[in-house]
XYZ file of C-alpha atoms in Angstrom:
554
model
C -40.999 10.087 -2.935
C -42.422 8.213 0.029
C -38.933 7.201 1.155
C -37.820 10.824 0.832
C -40.673 11.917 3.105
C -39.953 9.186 5.636
C -36.234 9.956 5.738
C -36.856 13.689 6.135
C -38.987 13.074 9.238
C -36.294 11.091 11.075
C -34.935 13.042 14.047
C -31.288 12.315 13.207
C -31.561 13.355 9.532
C -30.615 17.007 9.008
C -31.468 17.178 5.309
C -31.941 15.047 2.217
C -30.397 16.316 -1.016
C -31.169 15.071 -4.510
C -27.938 14.139 -6.252
C -29.201 13.052 -9.626
C -31.858 10.680 -10.887
C -30.248 7.341 -11.690
C -31.567 3.980 -12.781
C -29.354 2.129 -10.314
C -27.556 3.306 -7.207
C -24.484 1.368 -6.136
C -25.100 -0.738 -3.059
C -22.484 -3.374 -3.836
C -19.158 -3.288 -2.017
C -15.931 -3.748 -3.909
C -15.711 -7.507 -4.590
C -13.175 -9.482 -2.591
C -11.995 -11.588 -5.512
C -8.443 -10.985 -6.684
C -8.314 -9.895 -10.313
C -4.571 -10.014 -10.765
C -3.808 -13.648 -10.077
C -0.655 -12.502 -8.294
C 0.102 -13.963 -4.880
C 2.536 -12.931 -2.200
C 5.967 -14.527 -2.534
C 7.044 -13.640 1.000
C 5.822 -16.979 2.353
C 7.662 -19.095 -0.190
C 10.900 -17.241 0.475
C 10.778 -18.370 4.084
C 12.051 -21.771 2.942
C 15.583 -20.678 2.111
C 17.609 -22.424 -0.568
C 21.114 -21.804 -1.842
C 21.321 -18.358 -3.429
C 24.308 -16.488 -4.855
C 25.885 -14.008 -2.498
C 25.896 -11.211 -5.054
C 22.800 -9.030 -5.353
C 21.511 -9.990 -1.916
C 22.868 -7.054 0.026
C 23.901 -3.464 -0.478
C 21.563 -0.947 -2.037
C 18.487 -2.252 -3.768
C 19.309 -2.204 -7.485
C 15.963 -0.535 -8.184
C 17.558 2.833 -7.317
C 19.660 2.497 -10.461
C 16.682 1.564 -12.641
C 14.375 4.582 -12.335
C 14.755 5.549 -15.990
C 13.120 8.892 -16.800
C 11.277 8.756 -13.446
C 14.593 9.471 -11.705
C 13.970 13.216 -11.455
C 10.530 12.996 -9.855
C 11.719 10.381 -7.336
C 15.082 11.873 -6.419
C 13.637 15.367 -5.905
C 11.373 14.006 -3.138
C 14.181 11.816 -1.692
C 12.636 8.409 -2.277
C 15.822 6.457 -3.029
C 17.050 5.946 0.586
C 13.801 4.128 1.421
C 14.044 2.014 -1.734
C 17.684 1.293 -0.882
C 16.630 -0.126 2.468
C 14.146 -2.429 0.742
C 10.887 -0.513 1.141
C 8.541 -0.794 -1.826
C 5.022 -0.468 -0.369
C 4.625 -4.209 0.261
C 1.751 -5.017 2.579
C 0.217 -1.526 2.447
C -3.366 -1.281 1.164
C -3.665 1.663 -1.252
C -7.029 2.713 -2.682
C -7.102 4.501 -6.038
C -10.140 6.508 -7.179
C -10.160 7.811 -10.740
C -11.845 7.550 -14.144
C -10.626 4.044 -14.982
C -7.535 1.863 -15.163
C -6.138 -0.120 -18.108
C -3.703 -1.959 -15.877
C -3.849 -5.430 -17.414
C -2.546 -4.262 -20.800
C -0.110 -1.610 -19.526
C 3.390 -3.138 -19.162
C 4.467 -1.123 -16.115
C 1.250 -2.123 -14.284
C 0.885 -5.778 -15.251
C 2.795 -6.946 -12.176
C 0.805 -4.830 -9.732
C -0.983 -6.486 -6.838
C -4.620 -5.591 -7.546
C -6.894 -7.412 -5.097
C -10.153 -5.815 -6.211
C -11.630 -3.320 -8.646
C -15.130 -1.907 -9.083
C -16.850 0.362 -11.595
C -19.302 2.649 -9.791
C -20.607 4.030 -13.089
C -21.751 0.767 -14.709
C -21.771 -1.327 -11.525
C -19.458 -4.155 -12.466
C -15.877 -5.239 -11.789
C -14.335 -3.786 -14.959
C -12.448 -0.521 -14.473
C -10.963 -0.191 -17.951
C -12.919 1.171 -20.920
C -16.254 -0.361 -21.845
C -18.502 0.139 -24.876
C -20.386 3.101 -23.383
C -17.219 4.947 -22.329
C -15.490 7.639 -24.313
C -12.182 6.536 -25.850
C -10.099 8.403 -23.248
C -12.083 7.338 -20.159
C -9.358 5.170 -18.607
C -6.417 7.330 -19.716
C -6.147 9.619 -16.693
C -6.368 6.858 -14.097
C -3.866 4.652 -15.923
C -1.350 7.499 -16.030
C -1.702 8.452 -12.366
C -1.569 4.805 -11.269
C 1.650 4.248 -13.234
C 3.299 7.187 -11.448
C 2.483 5.699 -8.035
C 3.076 1.972 -8.560
C 4.478 1.425 -12.060
C 7.392 -0.976 -12.325
C 9.260 -1.094 -15.635
C 12.945 -1.126 -14.615
C 15.138 1.335 -16.516
C 12.002 3.100 -17.783
C 9.471 3.904 -15.039
C 9.404 3.047 -11.333
C 6.821 4.391 -8.882
C 7.487 4.968 -5.182
C 5.213 2.132 -3.986
C 5.730 -0.368 -6.790
C 4.688 -3.347 -4.633
C 1.700 -1.856 -2.797
C -1.575 -3.771 -2.660
C -4.293 -2.007 -4.668
C -8.033 -1.445 -4.579
C -9.225 0.326 -7.735
C -12.429 2.335 -8.070
C -13.794 3.830 -11.284
C -15.924 6.723 -10.068
C -15.459 9.588 -12.536
C -17.582 9.670 -15.707
C -15.721 11.884 -18.179
C -18.775 12.205 -20.450
C -20.226 14.891 -18.172
C -19.838 16.523 -14.779
C -22.637 15.866 -12.311
C -22.977 15.466 -8.557
C -23.628 11.745 -8.966
C -19.879 11.356 -9.551
C -19.364 12.683 -6.032
C -21.813 10.060 -4.850
C -19.758 7.418 -6.677
C -16.648 8.763 -4.937
C -18.323 8.612 -1.526
C -19.556 5.054 -2.123
C -16.084 3.930 -3.231
C -14.408 5.559 -0.254
C -16.857 3.905 2.137
C -16.343 0.502 0.522
C -12.567 0.889 0.635
C -12.597 1.870 4.299
C -14.703 -1.204 5.049
C -12.011 -3.299 3.349
C -9.327 -1.821 5.614
C -7.704 0.581 3.165
C -4.924 2.605 4.797
C -4.207 5.275 2.169
C -6.266 6.588 -0.733
C -5.110 8.516 -3.772
C -7.505 10.544 -5.907
C -6.533 12.972 -8.649
C -10.133 14.182 -8.859
C -11.696 17.497 -7.921
C -15.165 19.041 -7.972
C -16.264 22.650 -8.312
C -18.102 23.365 -11.581
C -20.941 21.130 -12.847
C -23.026 20.773 -15.980
C -26.620 22.043 -15.906
C -28.975 21.426 -14.264
C -26.607 20.603 -11.372
C -25.579 23.620 -9.303
C -21.865 24.436 -9.144
C -20.040 25.127 -5.910
C -18.766 28.518 -4.871
C -15.586 29.437 -3.059
C -17.685 29.822 0.106
C -18.499 26.110 -0.163
C -14.797 25.181 0.017
C -14.902 24.851 3.804
C -14.434 21.084 4.146
C -18.031 20.450 5.210
C -20.277 21.307 2.268
C -19.502 19.174 -0.800
C -20.469 15.518 -0.917
C -16.858 14.411 -1.379
C -15.546 16.627 1.427
C -18.053 15.137 3.840
C -17.147 11.632 2.688
C -13.453 12.364 3.169
C -14.112 13.917 6.569
C -15.785 10.691 7.650
C -12.997 8.520 6.247
C -10.294 10.458 8.098
C -12.180 10.025 11.366
C -12.101 6.277 10.687
C -8.311 6.318 10.237
C -7.803 6.617 6.464
C -5.053 8.866 5.119
C -6.600 10.656 2.124
C -4.271 12.159 -0.497
C -5.969 14.287 -3.149
C -5.146 16.876 -5.811
C -5.553 20.602 -5.197
C -6.729 21.262 -8.760
C -5.276 23.188 -11.686
C -6.980 26.576 -11.367
C -3.994 28.674 -10.343
C -4.082 30.788 -13.500
C -7.816 31.480 -13.605
C -9.186 34.925 -12.849
C -10.534 33.587 -9.561
C -8.103 30.891 -8.378
C -9.726 28.307 -6.192
C -9.064 24.809 -4.893
C -11.320 21.925 -5.820
C -13.111 19.678 -3.345
C -12.245 17.396 -1.558
C -8.889 19.220 -1.274
C -10.721 21.598 1.105
C -11.278 18.801 3.639
C -9.445 18.855 6.949
C -6.918 16.253 8.181
C -5.880 15.137 4.680
C -2.906 15.712 2.393
C -3.893 17.988 -0.478
C -1.246 18.014 -3.204
C 0.244 21.036 -4.902
C 2.388 20.776 -8.047
C 6.028 21.891 -8.385
C 7.668 22.992 -11.614
C 10.949 21.417 -12.765
C 12.926 23.967 -10.726
C 10.844 23.211 -7.595
C 8.990 26.531 -7.712
C 5.235 26.277 -7.491
C 3.657 25.532 -10.887
C 1.585 28.471 -12.086
C -1.477 26.252 -12.643
C -1.389 24.695 -9.163
C -4.475 25.843 -7.237
C -3.913 28.039 -4.226
C -5.490 28.114 -0.804
C -6.708 29.003 1.690
C -10.016 27.272 2.251
C -12.978 29.594 2.675
C -12.778 29.118 6.447
C -9.129 30.210 6.480
C -7.088 26.979 6.633
C -3.782 26.805 4.753
C -3.845 24.684 1.616
C -2.096 22.729 0.131
C -0.510 20.596 2.821
C 2.438 19.406 0.724
C 3.871 19.644 -2.812
C 5.572 17.249 -5.213
C 6.760 17.426 -8.826
C 3.799 18.082 -11.129
C 5.439 19.340 -14.326
C 6.963 16.970 -16.914
C 6.199 13.937 -14.736
C 7.049 10.640 -16.430
C 4.141 8.194 -16.811
C 2.828 5.373 -18.985
C -0.408 5.920 -20.868
C -3.345 3.684 -21.685
C -1.867 2.855 -25.115
C 1.418 1.687 -23.587
C 3.414 4.735 -24.667
C 5.469 6.756 -22.185
C 5.361 10.501 -21.883
C 5.487 13.584 -19.691
C 2.469 15.235 -18.124
C 1.577 18.242 -15.993
C -0.927 18.689 -13.196
C -1.594 18.333 -9.508
C -3.052 14.996 -10.669
C 0.520 13.781 -11.150
C 1.897 15.230 -7.918
C -0.784 13.347 -5.974
C 0.294 9.737 -6.770
C 3.902 10.585 -5.902
C 2.752 11.719 -2.453
C 0.399 8.778 -1.878
C 3.121 6.361 -3.006
C 5.570 7.886 -0.541
C 2.983 7.582 2.238
C 2.842 3.845 1.474
C 6.611 3.608 1.991
C 6.319 5.466 5.298
C 3.486 3.196 6.412
C 5.566 0.131 5.521
C 8.519 1.523 7.482
C 6.292 2.382 10.462
C 3.274 0.043 10.381
C 2.269 1.218 13.843
C 1.897 4.844 12.705
C -1.606 6.255 12.363
C -2.821 8.174 9.333
C -2.569 11.474 11.183
C 0.938 10.693 12.453
C 2.066 10.055 8.871
C 0.323 13.242 7.728
C 2.077 15.299 10.392
C 5.471 13.750 9.588
C 5.039 14.610 5.902
C 4.111 18.209 6.710
C 6.704 19.046 9.372
C 9.532 17.790 7.156
C 8.468 19.831 4.120
C 11.039 22.433 3.063
C 8.732 25.320 4.005
C 7.431 23.894 7.267
C 8.824 26.833 9.240
C 6.688 29.274 7.244
C 3.857 27.561 5.334
C 1.812 29.586 2.862
C -1.164 29.216 0.552
C 0.906 28.394 -2.552
C 3.361 25.742 -1.303
C 1.686 24.778 1.938
C 4.409 23.111 4.021
C 6.618 22.845 0.942
C 8.280 20.063 -1.026
C 7.899 16.485 0.159
C 10.962 14.730 1.625
C 10.165 11.015 1.831
C 13.239 9.947 3.800
C 13.006 12.790 6.324
C 9.294 12.109 6.892
C 10.004 8.429 7.590
C 12.796 9.343 10.039
C 10.482 11.820 11.775
C 8.428 8.867 13.028
C 11.428 7.166 14.648
C 14.082 4.569 13.913
C 13.737 2.758 10.607
C 14.579 -0.925 11.102
C 13.933 -3.272 8.190
C 15.010 -6.840 7.423
C 15.816 -6.464 3.764
C 16.928 -9.977 2.890
C 17.841 -13.317 4.440
C 19.423 -16.110 2.382
C 21.346 -19.345 2.819
C 24.414 -20.958 1.267
C 26.862 -22.549 3.707
C 25.336 -20.429 6.459
C 22.499 -17.945 6.993
C 23.179 -14.398 5.770
C 21.220 -11.382 6.986
C 20.991 -7.979 5.283
C 19.046 -5.144 6.931
C 18.375 -1.453 6.528
C 18.635 0.809 9.568
C 18.456 4.581 9.922
C 17.686 7.255 12.497
C 17.892 11.022 12.410
C 20.118 10.642 15.483
C 22.358 8.021 13.840
C 22.432 4.262 14.449
C 24.575 3.136 17.396
C 24.123 -0.621 16.911
C 22.208 -3.142 14.835
C 21.791 -6.706 16.123
C 20.075 -9.892 14.978
C 18.576 -11.952 17.796
C 17.923 -15.554 16.733
C 16.918 -18.957 18.107
C 17.537 -22.365 16.546
C 16.300 -24.518 19.445
C 12.595 -23.752 19.375
C 12.741 -23.131 23.132
C 13.397 -19.371 23.153
C 17.152 -19.570 23.737
C 17.997 -16.457 21.758
C 21.516 -15.464 20.716
C 22.560 -11.926 19.725
C 24.731 -11.305 16.666
C 26.065 -7.757 16.022
C 25.715 -6.631 12.403
C 28.337 -4.699 10.461
C 27.895 -1.529 8.447
C 28.410 -2.339 4.768
C 29.578 0.810 3.017
C 27.175 3.549 4.036
C 24.875 4.624 6.838
C 21.867 2.542 5.823
C 22.813 -1.099 5.149
C 24.102 -3.636 7.683
C 24.769 -7.350 7.344
C 25.964 -10.404 9.252
C 26.369 -14.180 9.002
C 24.891 -16.591 11.517
C 27.138 -19.487 12.567
C 26.721 -22.815 10.755
C 23.163 -24.110 11.219
C 22.021 -27.644 10.384
C 19.806 -28.015 7.357
C 16.137 -28.469 8.179
C 16.433 -26.153 11.195
C 13.716 -23.580 11.838
C 15.425 -20.261 12.695
C 13.416 -17.539 14.424
C 14.937 -14.087 14.335
C 14.348 -10.358 14.673
C 16.328 -7.181 14.184
C 17.066 -4.790 17.037
C 18.399 -1.334 16.220
C 19.505 1.247 18.789
C 20.156 4.870 17.856
C 22.482 7.407 19.450
C 19.664 8.852 21.551
C 19.240 5.487 23.275
C 15.950 4.578 21.623
C 15.473 1.116 20.155
C 13.293 -0.466 17.491
C 12.572 -4.036 16.442
C 11.718 -5.632 13.108
C 9.245 -7.153 13.138
C 7.803 -4.823 15.755
C 5.918 -7.732 17.370
C 6.893 -11.391 17.225
C 9.632 -12.980 15.160
C 10.375 -13.743 11.540
C 11.280 -17.307 10.615
C 13.276 -19.147 7.998
C 13.730 -22.843 7.305
C 17.269 -23.808 6.359
C 16.500 -26.024 3.371
C 16.582 -29.754 4.209
C 18.647 -32.233 2.234
C 16.778 -33.342 -0.910
C 17.277 -37.043 -0.169
C 14.747 -36.908 2.685
C 12.317 -39.873 2.593
C 9.588 -37.905 4.387
C 6.682 -37.017 2.080
C 3.655 -34.897 2.984
C 0.812 -33.297 1.030
C -1.502 -30.505 2.164
C -4.601 -29.636 0.123
C -6.351 -27.570 -0.966
C -4.481 -24.274 -0.979
C -6.032 -21.754 -0.691
C -8.480 -23.369 1.725
C -11.546 -21.862 3.384
C -12.659 -24.385 6.007
C -9.935 -26.997 6.537
C -6.755 -28.469 5.128
C -6.272 -32.200 4.579
C -2.823 -33.475 5.608
C -1.350 -36.770 4.381
C 2.075 -38.053 5.462
C 4.063 -41.224 4.821
C 5.259 -41.218 8.445
C 3.566 -40.446 11.763
C 4.583 -37.197 13.401
C 3.583 -33.773 14.691
C 2.480 -30.691 12.715
C 2.572 -26.977 13.474
C 1.040 -24.056 11.570
C 2.909 -20.736 11.742
C 1.819 -17.384 10.398
C 4.026 -15.289 8.145
C 5.717 -13.730 11.201
C 6.640 -17.126 12.650
C 3.958 -17.191 15.361
C 2.556 -20.645 16.222
C -1.154 -20.652 15.302
C -2.159 -24.343 15.578
C -0.625 -27.765 16.199
C -1.519 -31.436 16.242
C -0.280 -34.914 15.393
C -0.598 -37.695 12.817
C -0.751 -41.122 14.443
C -0.753 -43.291 11.315
C 0.308 -42.818 7.709
C -2.028 -41.592 4.932
C -5.062 -41.068 7.154
C -6.311 -37.787 5.644
C -6.032 -35.724 8.813
C -8.385 -32.721 8.679
C -6.958 -29.490 10.083
C -9.699 -26.907 10.867
C -8.757 -23.314 9.958
C -12.019 -21.426 10.463
C -10.444 -19.283 13.181
C -7.406 -18.294 11.098
C -7.441 -14.984 9.251
C -7.005 -14.924 5.492
C -3.401 -14.881 4.352
C -0.217 -16.920 3.975
C 0.970 -19.503 6.522
C 3.351 -22.441 6.538
C 2.852 -25.935 7.902
C 5.805 -27.647 9.539
C 5.704 -31.450 9.853
C 8.174 -33.230 12.166
C 8.195 -36.999 11.739
C 8.764 -39.302 14.694
C 12.036 -40.308 13.033
C 13.225 -36.704 13.330
C 12.863 -35.475 9.738
C 11.197 -32.125 9.052
C 9.363 -30.712 6.056
C 7.637 -27.380 5.613
C 5.071 -26.404 2.970
C 3.463 -23.076 2.131
C -0.305 -22.828 2.582
C -2.840 -20.057 2.088
C -6.069 -19.455 4.019
C -8.782 -17.819 1.932
C -12.269 -17.898 3.468
């Protein structure tokens, strides 16, 4: 009570509202510890070994393995992005729901979960616990499987390799405003962790006594706790995707909050014939803004449940993860794009963008068109080595691709050579072979694509990718680097004197030094390096080279 009085007197505090009396309020951020045990393989693949030519180019085979998810993915035109190798890798997606049984669910066991937190019981377990009802983690497991599930020939989500932060915020035992507070806390913690996109198939309007319910007048984007939290997150650069709600057939149709918030993507649900589902909540907001922003399939969507069984489900809850998953693909294709640029691209390429209304909003999502709206798509899909170095890339532009070129350097001195790439069999995939390169050579390369309008794009957008052509196995050079991951320093041992270099995952030189005598336990400080994968190259004074993968984890 004293704190309430003190807060109320502060000049910058407009009001203080009681949410609900609780024994403990969450003040703990989502823990940084990885729960999945899965690590990025992109670093290890930089040391290229002999691989079969088949299966390394052409369309990604995942487009032929959608199973019963094929309808929901093809109707929103996901397959061209998958064909070019986009899968959500490197994009940080936050999921807020009632719980997630991802460890036991086959389509989710390979997901890259870096953290999870339960805002109801204040621990790091987001699946069911003893105090939960039996169905607590069912809804979140289903929606998560639609976005990121990966069971080839059965269920594939749009962003099946996205990096995940999971938050259990919704207590299905009752409906109280404290669940909004949980949502706001989770969203704040996720934003602090650098989340780029959030997906929530949650909505708030009616509450159990004694909590007061909202009215349609409150659906103005500024009144509910969750709308204000979302409003803040969008100002900080997060793209929020959330469900409109399923009140389209009630006597007084209304949208749920936070779908009423501005600058987000609220999701409407389409029936199997792409007409608006009758249950999908309609806009506008009470202050007159068109809602929803975009629609996706929300009837008979294919998902995997908490018990491992597959089935079909209906709801704007299921349209939402399709949209958030697509936004991950767009972000991967255009990492420089802001949240609001992605939002605009999604809306202006909807099939009703010329005449949006309060049922469909801007219409049905078109993933490929939205990605093209942001410019040339240039993506290095695969690089592998047999007798030479082979490059396979995906390129596309709404103006058509005029040329695709690999620029590469094998000297280490910036003497770059350009190699034109050839169209394979369609308008998306190009490949080429670099001339014979000696084993043990470090090759730095990047893709340059030019479209018919004269615009160009590079992949990576900044810097260069790198690959080591695998050295001969009979090399006498031996090095060890430990520990990995390391927080403060690595210890390097070598059986020959030589020089070492540390490169980041994009091939940028981050640190260098030398070893003057063998087995001297050289300490390499890494306090200034960001967390993530790197590789250490060691060049002996006799001219031999070895490269090892290392991971910095402060």
